[in-house]
Short mmCIF file of C-alpha atoms and ligand atoms in Angstrom, two decimals:
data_model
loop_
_atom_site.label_atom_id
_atom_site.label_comp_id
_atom_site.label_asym_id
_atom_site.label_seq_id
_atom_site.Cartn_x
_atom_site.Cartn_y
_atom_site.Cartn_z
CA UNK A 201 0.00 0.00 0.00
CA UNK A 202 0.95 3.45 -0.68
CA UNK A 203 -1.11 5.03 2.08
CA UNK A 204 -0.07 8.98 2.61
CA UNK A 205 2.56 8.66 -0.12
CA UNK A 206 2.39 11.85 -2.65
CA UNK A 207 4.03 10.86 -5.57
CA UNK A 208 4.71 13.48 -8.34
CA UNK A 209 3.87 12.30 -12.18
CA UNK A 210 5.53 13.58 -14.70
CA UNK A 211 3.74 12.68 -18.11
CA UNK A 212 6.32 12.82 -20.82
CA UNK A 213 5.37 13.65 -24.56
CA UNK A 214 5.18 10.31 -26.22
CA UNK A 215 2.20 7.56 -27.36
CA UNK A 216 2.90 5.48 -23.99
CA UNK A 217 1.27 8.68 -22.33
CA UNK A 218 -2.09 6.71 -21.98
CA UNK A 219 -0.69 4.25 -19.83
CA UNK A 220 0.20 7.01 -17.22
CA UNK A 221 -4.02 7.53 -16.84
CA UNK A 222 -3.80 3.89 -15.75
CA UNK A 223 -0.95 4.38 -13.51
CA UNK A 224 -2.46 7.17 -11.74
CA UNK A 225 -5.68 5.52 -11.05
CA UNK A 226 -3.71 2.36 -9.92
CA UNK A 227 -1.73 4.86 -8.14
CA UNK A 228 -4.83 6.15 -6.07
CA UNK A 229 -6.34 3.08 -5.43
CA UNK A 230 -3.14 1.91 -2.89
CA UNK A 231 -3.62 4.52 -1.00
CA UNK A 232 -1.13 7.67 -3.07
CA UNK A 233 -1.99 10.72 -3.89
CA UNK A 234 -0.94 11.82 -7.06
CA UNK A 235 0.23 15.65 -8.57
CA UNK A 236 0.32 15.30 -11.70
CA UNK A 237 2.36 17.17 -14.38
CA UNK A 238 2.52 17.92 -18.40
CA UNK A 239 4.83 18.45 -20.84
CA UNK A 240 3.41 20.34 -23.90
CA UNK A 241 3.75 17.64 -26.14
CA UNK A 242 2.41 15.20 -23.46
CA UNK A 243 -1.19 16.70 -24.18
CA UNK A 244 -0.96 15.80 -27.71
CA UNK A 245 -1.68 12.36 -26.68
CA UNK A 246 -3.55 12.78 -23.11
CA UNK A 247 -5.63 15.53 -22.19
CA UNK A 248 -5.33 17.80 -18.84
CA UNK A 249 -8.86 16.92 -18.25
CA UNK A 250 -8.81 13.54 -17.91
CA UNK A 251 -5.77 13.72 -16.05
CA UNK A 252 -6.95 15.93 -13.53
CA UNK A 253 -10.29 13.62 -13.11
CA UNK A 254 -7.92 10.31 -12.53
CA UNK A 255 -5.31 12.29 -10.25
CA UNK A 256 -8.65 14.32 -8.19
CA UNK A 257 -5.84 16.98 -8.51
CA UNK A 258 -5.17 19.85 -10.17
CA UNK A 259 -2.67 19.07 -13.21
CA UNK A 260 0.33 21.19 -13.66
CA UNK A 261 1.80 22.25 -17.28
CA UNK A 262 3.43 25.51 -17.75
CA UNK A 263 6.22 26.70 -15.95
CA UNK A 264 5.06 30.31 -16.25
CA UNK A 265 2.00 30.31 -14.48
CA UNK A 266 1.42 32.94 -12.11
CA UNK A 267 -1.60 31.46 -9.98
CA UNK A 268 0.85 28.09 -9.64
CA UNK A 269 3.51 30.17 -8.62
CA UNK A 270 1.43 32.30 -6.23
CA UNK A 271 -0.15 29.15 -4.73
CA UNK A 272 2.88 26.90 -4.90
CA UNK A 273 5.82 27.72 -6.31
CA UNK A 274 7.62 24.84 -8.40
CA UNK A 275 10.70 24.41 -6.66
CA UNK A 276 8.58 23.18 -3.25
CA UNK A 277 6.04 21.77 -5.77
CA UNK A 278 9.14 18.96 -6.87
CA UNK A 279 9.84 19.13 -3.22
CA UNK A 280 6.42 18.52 -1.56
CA UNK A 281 6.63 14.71 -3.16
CA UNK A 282 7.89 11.56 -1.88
CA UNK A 283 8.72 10.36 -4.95
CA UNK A 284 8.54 11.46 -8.18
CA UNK A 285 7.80 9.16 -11.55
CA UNK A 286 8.55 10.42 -15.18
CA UNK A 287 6.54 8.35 -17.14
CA UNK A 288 6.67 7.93 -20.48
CA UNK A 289 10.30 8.83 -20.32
CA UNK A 290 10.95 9.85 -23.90
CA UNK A 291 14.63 9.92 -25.28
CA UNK A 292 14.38 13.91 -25.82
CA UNK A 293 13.40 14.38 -22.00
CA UNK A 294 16.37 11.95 -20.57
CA UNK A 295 18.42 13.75 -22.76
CA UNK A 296 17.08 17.16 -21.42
CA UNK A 297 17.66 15.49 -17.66
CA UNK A 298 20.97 14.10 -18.75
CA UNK A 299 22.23 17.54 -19.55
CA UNK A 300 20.70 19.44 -16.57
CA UNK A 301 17.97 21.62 -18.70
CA UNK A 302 15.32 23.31 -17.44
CA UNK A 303 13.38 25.00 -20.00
CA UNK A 304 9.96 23.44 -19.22
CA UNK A 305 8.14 23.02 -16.02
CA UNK A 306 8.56 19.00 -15.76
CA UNK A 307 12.58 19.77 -16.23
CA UNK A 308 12.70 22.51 -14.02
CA UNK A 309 11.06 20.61 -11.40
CA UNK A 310 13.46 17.58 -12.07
CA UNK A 311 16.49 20.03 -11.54
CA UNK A 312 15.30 21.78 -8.49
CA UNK A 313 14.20 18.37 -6.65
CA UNK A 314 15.87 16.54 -3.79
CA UNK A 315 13.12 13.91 -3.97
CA UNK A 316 13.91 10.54 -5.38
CA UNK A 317 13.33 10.07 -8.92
CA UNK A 318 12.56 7.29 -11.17
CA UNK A 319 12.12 7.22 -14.73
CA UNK A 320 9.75 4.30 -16.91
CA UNK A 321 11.58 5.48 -20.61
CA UNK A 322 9.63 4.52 -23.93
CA UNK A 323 10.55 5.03 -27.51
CA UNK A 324 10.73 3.38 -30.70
CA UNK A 325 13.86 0.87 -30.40
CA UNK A 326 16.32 2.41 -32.62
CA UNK A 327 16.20 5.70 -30.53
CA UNK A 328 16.52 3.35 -27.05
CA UNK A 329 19.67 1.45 -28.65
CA UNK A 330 20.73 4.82 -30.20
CA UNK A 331 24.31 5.42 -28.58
CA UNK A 332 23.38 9.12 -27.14
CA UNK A 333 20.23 7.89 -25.34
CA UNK A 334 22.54 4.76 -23.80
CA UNK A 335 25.07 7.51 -22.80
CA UNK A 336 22.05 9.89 -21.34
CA UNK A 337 21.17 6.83 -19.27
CA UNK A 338 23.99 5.72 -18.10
CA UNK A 339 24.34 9.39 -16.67
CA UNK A 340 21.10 9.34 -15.29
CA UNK A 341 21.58 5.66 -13.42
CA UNK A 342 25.25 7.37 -12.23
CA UNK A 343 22.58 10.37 -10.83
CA UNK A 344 20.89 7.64 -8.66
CA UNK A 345 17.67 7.82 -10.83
CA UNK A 346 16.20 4.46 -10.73
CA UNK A 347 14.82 3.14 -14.11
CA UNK A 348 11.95 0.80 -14.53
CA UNK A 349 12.05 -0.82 -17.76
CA UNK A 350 11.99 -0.45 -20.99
CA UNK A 351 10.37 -3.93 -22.32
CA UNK A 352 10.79 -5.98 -25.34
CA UNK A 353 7.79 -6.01 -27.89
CA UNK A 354 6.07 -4.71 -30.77
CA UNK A 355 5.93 -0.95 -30.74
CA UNK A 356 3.46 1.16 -31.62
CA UNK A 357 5.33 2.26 -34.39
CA UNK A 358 5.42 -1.49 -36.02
CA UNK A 359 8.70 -2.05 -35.17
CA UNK A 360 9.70 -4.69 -32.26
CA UNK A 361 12.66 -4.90 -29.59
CA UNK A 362 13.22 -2.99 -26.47
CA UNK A 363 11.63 0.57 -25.84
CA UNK A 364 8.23 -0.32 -24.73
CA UNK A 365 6.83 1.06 -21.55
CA UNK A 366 7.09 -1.25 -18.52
CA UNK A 367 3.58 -2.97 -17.79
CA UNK A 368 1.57 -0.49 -15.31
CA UNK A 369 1.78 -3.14 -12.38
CA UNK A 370 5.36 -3.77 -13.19
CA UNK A 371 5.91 0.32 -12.29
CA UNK A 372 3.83 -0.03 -9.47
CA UNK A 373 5.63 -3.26 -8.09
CA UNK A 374 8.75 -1.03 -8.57
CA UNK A 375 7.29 2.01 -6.70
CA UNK A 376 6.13 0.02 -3.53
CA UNK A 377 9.27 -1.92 -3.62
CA UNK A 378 10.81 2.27 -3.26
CA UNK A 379 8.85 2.55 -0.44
CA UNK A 380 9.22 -0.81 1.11
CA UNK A 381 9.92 -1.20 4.68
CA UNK A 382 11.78 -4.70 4.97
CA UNK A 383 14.82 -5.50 7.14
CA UNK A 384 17.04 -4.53 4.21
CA UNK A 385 16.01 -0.97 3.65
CA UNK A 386 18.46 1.47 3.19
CA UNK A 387 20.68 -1.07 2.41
CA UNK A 388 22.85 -1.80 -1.06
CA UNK A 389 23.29 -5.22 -2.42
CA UNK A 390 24.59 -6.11 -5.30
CA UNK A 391 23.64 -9.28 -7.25
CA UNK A 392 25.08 -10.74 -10.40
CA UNK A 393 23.68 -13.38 -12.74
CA UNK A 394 23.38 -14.96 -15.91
CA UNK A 395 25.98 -16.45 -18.07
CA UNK A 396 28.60 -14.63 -19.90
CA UNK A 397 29.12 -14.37 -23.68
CA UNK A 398 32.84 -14.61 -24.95
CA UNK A 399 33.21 -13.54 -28.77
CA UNK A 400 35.05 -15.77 -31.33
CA UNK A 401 34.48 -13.19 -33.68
CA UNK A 402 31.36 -10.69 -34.69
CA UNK A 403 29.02 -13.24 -34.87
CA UNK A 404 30.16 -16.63 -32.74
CA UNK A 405 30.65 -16.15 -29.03
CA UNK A 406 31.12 -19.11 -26.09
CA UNK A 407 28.62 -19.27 -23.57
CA UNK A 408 27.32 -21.81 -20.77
CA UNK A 409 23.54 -23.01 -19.98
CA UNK A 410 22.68 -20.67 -17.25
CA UNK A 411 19.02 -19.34 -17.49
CA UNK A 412 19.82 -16.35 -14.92
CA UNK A 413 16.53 -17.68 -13.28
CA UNK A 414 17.72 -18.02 -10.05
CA UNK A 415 20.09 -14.84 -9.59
CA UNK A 416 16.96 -12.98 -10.81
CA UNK A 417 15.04 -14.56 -7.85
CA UNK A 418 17.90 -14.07 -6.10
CA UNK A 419 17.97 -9.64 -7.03
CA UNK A 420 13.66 -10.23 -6.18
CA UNK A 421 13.71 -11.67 -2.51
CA UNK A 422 15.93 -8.76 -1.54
CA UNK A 423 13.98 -6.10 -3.27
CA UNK A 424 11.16 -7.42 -1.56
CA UNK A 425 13.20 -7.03 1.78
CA UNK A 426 13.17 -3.81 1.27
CA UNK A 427 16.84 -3.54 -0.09
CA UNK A 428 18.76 -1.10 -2.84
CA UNK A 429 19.55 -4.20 -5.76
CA UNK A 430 22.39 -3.18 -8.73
CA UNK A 431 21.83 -6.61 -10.70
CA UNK A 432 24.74 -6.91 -13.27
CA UNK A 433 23.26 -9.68 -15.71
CA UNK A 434 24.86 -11.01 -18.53
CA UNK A 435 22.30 -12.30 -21.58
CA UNK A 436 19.69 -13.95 -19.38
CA UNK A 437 16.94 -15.93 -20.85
CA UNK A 438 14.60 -14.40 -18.04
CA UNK A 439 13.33 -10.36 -17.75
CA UNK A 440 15.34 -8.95 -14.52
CA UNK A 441 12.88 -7.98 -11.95
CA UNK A 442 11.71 -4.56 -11.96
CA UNK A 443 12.44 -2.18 -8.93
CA UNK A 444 16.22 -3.04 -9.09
CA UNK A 445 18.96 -1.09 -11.18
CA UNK A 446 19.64 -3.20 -13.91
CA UNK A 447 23.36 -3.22 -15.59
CA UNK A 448 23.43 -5.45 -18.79
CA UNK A 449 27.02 -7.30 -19.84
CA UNK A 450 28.09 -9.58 -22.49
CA UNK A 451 31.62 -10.51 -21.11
CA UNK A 452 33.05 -11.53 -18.07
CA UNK A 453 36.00 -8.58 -18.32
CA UNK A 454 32.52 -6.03 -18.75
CA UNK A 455 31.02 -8.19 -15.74
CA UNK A 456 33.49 -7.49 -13.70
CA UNK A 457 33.76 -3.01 -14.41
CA UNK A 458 29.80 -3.03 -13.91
CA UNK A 459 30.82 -5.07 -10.10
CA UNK A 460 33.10 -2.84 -9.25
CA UNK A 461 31.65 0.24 -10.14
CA UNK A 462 28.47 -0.88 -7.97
CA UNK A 463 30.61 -1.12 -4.95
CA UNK A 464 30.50 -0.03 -2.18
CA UNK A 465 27.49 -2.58 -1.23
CA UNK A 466 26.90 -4.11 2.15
CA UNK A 467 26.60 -7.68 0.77
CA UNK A 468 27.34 -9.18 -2.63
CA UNK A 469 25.59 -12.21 -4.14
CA UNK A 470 27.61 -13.86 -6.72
CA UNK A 471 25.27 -16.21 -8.53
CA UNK A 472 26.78 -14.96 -12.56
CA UNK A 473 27.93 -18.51 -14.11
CA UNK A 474 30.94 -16.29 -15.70
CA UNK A 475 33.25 -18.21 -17.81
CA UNK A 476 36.28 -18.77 -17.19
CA UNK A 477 38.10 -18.15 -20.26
CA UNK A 478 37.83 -15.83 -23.52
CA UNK A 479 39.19 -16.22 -26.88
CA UNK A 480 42.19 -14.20 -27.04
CA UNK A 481 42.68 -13.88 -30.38
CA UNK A 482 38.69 -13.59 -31.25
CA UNK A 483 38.60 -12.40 -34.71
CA UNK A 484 36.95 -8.73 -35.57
CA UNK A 485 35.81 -10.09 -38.25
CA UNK A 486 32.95 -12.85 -38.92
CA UNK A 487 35.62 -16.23 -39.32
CA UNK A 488 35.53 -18.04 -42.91
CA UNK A 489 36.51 -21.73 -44.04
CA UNK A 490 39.55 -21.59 -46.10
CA UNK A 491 38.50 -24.84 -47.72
CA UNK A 492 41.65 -26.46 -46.67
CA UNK A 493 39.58 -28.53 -44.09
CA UNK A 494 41.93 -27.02 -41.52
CA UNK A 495 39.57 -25.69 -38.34
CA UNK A 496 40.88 -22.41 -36.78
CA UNK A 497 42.78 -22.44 -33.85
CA UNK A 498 41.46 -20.44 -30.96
CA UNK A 499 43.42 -19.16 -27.65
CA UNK A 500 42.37 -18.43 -24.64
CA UNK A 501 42.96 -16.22 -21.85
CA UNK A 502 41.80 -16.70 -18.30
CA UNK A 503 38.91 -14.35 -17.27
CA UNK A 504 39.20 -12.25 -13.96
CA UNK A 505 37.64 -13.84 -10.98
CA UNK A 506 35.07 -11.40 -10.19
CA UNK A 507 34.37 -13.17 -6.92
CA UNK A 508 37.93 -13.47 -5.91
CA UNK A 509 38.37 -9.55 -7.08
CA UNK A 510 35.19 -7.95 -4.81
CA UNK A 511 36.32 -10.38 -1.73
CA UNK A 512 40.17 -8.73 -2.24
CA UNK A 513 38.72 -5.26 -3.12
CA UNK A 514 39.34 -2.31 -0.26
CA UNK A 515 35.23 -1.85 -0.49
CA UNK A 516 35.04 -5.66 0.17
CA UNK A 517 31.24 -5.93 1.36
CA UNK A 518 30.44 -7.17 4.73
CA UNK A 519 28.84 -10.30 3.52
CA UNK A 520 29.95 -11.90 0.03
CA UNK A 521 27.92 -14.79 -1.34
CA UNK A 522 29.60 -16.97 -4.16
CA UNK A 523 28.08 -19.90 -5.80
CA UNK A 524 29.71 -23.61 -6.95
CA UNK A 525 27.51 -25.07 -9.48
CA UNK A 526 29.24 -28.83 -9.67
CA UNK A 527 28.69 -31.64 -11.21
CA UNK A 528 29.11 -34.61 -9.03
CA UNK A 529 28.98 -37.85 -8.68
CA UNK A 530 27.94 -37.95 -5.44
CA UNK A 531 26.43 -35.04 -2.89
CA UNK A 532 29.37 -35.26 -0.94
CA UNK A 533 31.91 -34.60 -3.41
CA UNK A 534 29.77 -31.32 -4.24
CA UNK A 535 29.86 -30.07 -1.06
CA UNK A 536 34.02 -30.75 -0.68
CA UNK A 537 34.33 -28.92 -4.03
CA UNK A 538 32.48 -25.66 -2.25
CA UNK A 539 34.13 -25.76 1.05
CA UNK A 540 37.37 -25.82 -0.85
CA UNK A 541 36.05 -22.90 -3.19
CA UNK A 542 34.86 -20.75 -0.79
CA UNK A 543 38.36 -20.83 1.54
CA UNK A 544 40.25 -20.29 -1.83
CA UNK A 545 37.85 -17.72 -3.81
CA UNK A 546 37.70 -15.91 0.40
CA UNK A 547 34.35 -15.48 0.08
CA UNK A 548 31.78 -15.47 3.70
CA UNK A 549 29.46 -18.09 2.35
CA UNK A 550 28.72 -20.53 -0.82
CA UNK A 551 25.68 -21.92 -2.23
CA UNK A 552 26.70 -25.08 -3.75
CA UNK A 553 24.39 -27.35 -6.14
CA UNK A 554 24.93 -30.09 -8.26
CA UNK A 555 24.18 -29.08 -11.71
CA UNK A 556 24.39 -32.26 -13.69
CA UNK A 557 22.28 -32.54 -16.30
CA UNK A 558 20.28 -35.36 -14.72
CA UNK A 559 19.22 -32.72 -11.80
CA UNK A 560 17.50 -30.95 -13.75
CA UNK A 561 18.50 -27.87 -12.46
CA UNK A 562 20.41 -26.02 -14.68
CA UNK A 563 17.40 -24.02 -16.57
CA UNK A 564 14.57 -25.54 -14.66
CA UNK A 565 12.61 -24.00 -11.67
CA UNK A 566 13.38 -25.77 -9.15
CA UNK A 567 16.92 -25.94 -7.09
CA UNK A 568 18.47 -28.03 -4.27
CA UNK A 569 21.17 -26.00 -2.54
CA UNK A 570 23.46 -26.21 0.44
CA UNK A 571 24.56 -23.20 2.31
CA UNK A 572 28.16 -23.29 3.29
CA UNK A 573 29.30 -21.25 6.05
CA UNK A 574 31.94 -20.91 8.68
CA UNK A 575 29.30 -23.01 10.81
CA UNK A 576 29.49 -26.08 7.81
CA UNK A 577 27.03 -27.42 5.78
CA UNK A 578 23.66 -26.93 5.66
CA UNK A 579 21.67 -29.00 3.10
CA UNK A 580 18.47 -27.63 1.84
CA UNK A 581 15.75 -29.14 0.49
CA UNK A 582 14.78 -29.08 -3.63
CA UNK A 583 12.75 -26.02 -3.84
CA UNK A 584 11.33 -23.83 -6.38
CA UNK A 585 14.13 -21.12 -7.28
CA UNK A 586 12.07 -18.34 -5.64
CA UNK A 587 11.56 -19.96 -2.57
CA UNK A 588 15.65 -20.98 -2.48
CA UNK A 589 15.70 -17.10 -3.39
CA UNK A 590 13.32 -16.31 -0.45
CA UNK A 591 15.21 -18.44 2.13
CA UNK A 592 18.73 -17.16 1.20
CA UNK A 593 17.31 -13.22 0.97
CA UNK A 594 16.47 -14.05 4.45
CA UNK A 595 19.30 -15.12 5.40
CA UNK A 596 21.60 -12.44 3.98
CA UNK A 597 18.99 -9.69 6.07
CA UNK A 598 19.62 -11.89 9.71
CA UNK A 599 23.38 -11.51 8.68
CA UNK A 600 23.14 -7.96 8.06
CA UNK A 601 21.41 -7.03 11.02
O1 C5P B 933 35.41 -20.85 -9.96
P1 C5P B 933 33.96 -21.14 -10.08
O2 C5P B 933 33.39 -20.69 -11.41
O3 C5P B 933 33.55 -22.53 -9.80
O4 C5P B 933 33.31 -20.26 -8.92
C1 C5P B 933 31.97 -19.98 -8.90
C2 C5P B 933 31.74 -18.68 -8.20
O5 C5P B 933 32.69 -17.72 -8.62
C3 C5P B 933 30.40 -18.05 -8.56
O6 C5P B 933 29.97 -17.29 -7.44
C4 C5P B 933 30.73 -17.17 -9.74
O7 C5P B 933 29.80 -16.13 -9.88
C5 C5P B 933 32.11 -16.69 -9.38
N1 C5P B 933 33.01 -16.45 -10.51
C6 C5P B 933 33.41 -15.16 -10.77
N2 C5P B 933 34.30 -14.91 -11.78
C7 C5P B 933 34.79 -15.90 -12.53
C8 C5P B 933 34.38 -17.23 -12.28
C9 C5P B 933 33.48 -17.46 -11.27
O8 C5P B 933 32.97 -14.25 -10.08
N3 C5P B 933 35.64 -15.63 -13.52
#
């Protein structure tokens, strides 16, 4: 619930605008109230009037406005909020954000704020890849704005691909996770996952079986617990949870500048299968048969060890999680393989599991872990991923404590 929340909408100028009725009215119905804002090209897709009957509020669109100004000016008008939500984002108002503007009354407000913001962007999918709106939000995630999608689909332009709007309860999920008041509030983990791609060349890369599905549970429990989440995910086959500041890599070596730069954290959970080599002499250009019959040769170098590098780093958080993903012969040898792991790799804990293809684990939804900590082993049951998630979230927030 959202009970005596005000949160601040800013409605952004693009055909996602409808969505942000829906919001609002969600919005209400927990509990918020809602001031609502317009750009001037916003109400070429929504009007003020329906706005204002959704928010019960008066809706505010021009920076100029004398009886706004005399009743609330705007600076305490982007102050009065608990939160404030731009959404759509389009690229032309990150950009505007990005480079500290304020030549409207939704920018001006954004500049003057100390209030919290978070941004739902949507745009056609050539303008969200484009390399100046990746740069705009990479400054705006560096700002501490947290962003809440874009999804993958077809567009109302007819094309398909990234830049859709986050689903409405996906942005409210995200906004009650901001407010949530678990045991990990107001504190920063960080949480990696997925496998890594290594590139042969333009086109080939090597990669491993992980699904991601249980470091995105993982990133989930401890949003729920109320905690700060940077999830650094390499190409996943699942969505990363909204309400938790997403950093996409390919590559181990990009894996590992995303981990650092999210430190300091007060616990790290490790759970990326990264590999353990690249090709060193991966071609940068798509690799051709010579019709000789003679198959390339490729070399490899040894990837970091990102776990080994955040338990040795001067920011070292309090509690770092690793993972062993084995596949043994017997449960015992598993476990040996961990304990060994975690007094090599230094990290506080491991969660070890026996990934051979006969488990069924690796890419299914269920998991049977065992913790490993200075107090031994602890075998857990097979569970569902979100429930192992749930357990170990748990966990990490009695440690922390
Ligand atoms: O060495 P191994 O891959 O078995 O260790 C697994 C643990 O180490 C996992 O927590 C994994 O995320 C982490 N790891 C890493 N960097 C690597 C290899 C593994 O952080 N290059």
């Amino acid at each position: 619930m959202l009970t005596g929340k005000t949160i601040l909408v800013i409605i952004g100028g693009g055909i996602a605008a409808f969505k942000a009725l829906d919001l609002i009215r969600r919005l209400r119905e927990r509990g918020a109230s809602v001031t609502p804002v317009l750009t001037p090209s916003a109400e070429h897709f929504v009007t003020p009037l329906s706005v204002s009957a959704l928010s019960a509020s008066k809706v505010y669109r021009d920076l100029f406005d004398l009886t706004d100004e005399a009743e609330m000016g705007h600076i305490e008008l982007s102050r009065a909020a608990d939160l404030i939500v731009v959404s759509p984002a389009t690229a032309n108002l990150m950009a505007r954000m990005a480079a500290g503007l304020a030549d409207d009354l939704a920018t001006t407000l954004l500049l003057a704020t100390d209030t919290p913001v978070m941004i739902v962007p949507a745009m056609n999918v050539r303008m969200w890849e484009h390399p100046a709106t990746q740069r705009n939000l990479a400054t705006l995630t560096g700002d501490g704005i947290t962003v809440v999608g874009p999804v993958e689909g077809p567009m109302a332009c007819g094309e398909f691909g990234p830049g859709r709007l986050a689903e409405v309860p996906d942005i409210l999920a995200a906004i009650e996770a901001h407010f949530a008041q678990g045991p990990l509030a107001g504190r920063h983990v960080l949480v990696t996952s997925g496998p890594t791609h290594e590139p042969i060349d333009p086109v080939r890369y090597i990669a491993n079986r992980s699904s991601g599905a249980q470091g995105t549970a993982i990133a989930a429990a401890l949003r729920d617990l109320g905690a700060r989440v940077t999830f650094v995910t390499g190409p996943a086959d699942v969505a990363p949870p909204e309400g938790v500041d997403v950093r996409r890599v390919q590559t181990a070596c990009e894996m590992l500048a995303e981990v650092e730069a999210a430190l300091p954290a007060d616990a790290a959970v490790m759970a990326a299968a990264v590999a353990d080599w690249r090709v060193s002499n991966a071609s940068g250009s798509k690799m051709k048969k010579d019709g000789t019959g003679r198959a390339p040769a490729l070399e490899f170098a040894e990837n970091p060890d990102i776990l080994r590098n955040v338990c040795e780093s001067p920011a070292r958080p309090a509690l770092v999680v690793g993972f062993a993903a084995e596949t043994g012969d017997d449960k015992g040898d598993v476990v040996s393989h961990a304990t060994a792991k975690r007094a090599r790799k230094g990290c506080d804990w491991i969660v070890a599991n026996d990934v051979s293809p006969a488990t069924g684990i690796m890419g299914g939804s269920e998991n049977a872990v065992t913790l490993i900590t200075d107090a031994g082993a602890d075998p857990w049951p097979r569970l569902s991923k979100t429930e192992t998630a749930r357990r170990l979230a748990a966990r990490i927030a009695e440690a922390l404590t």
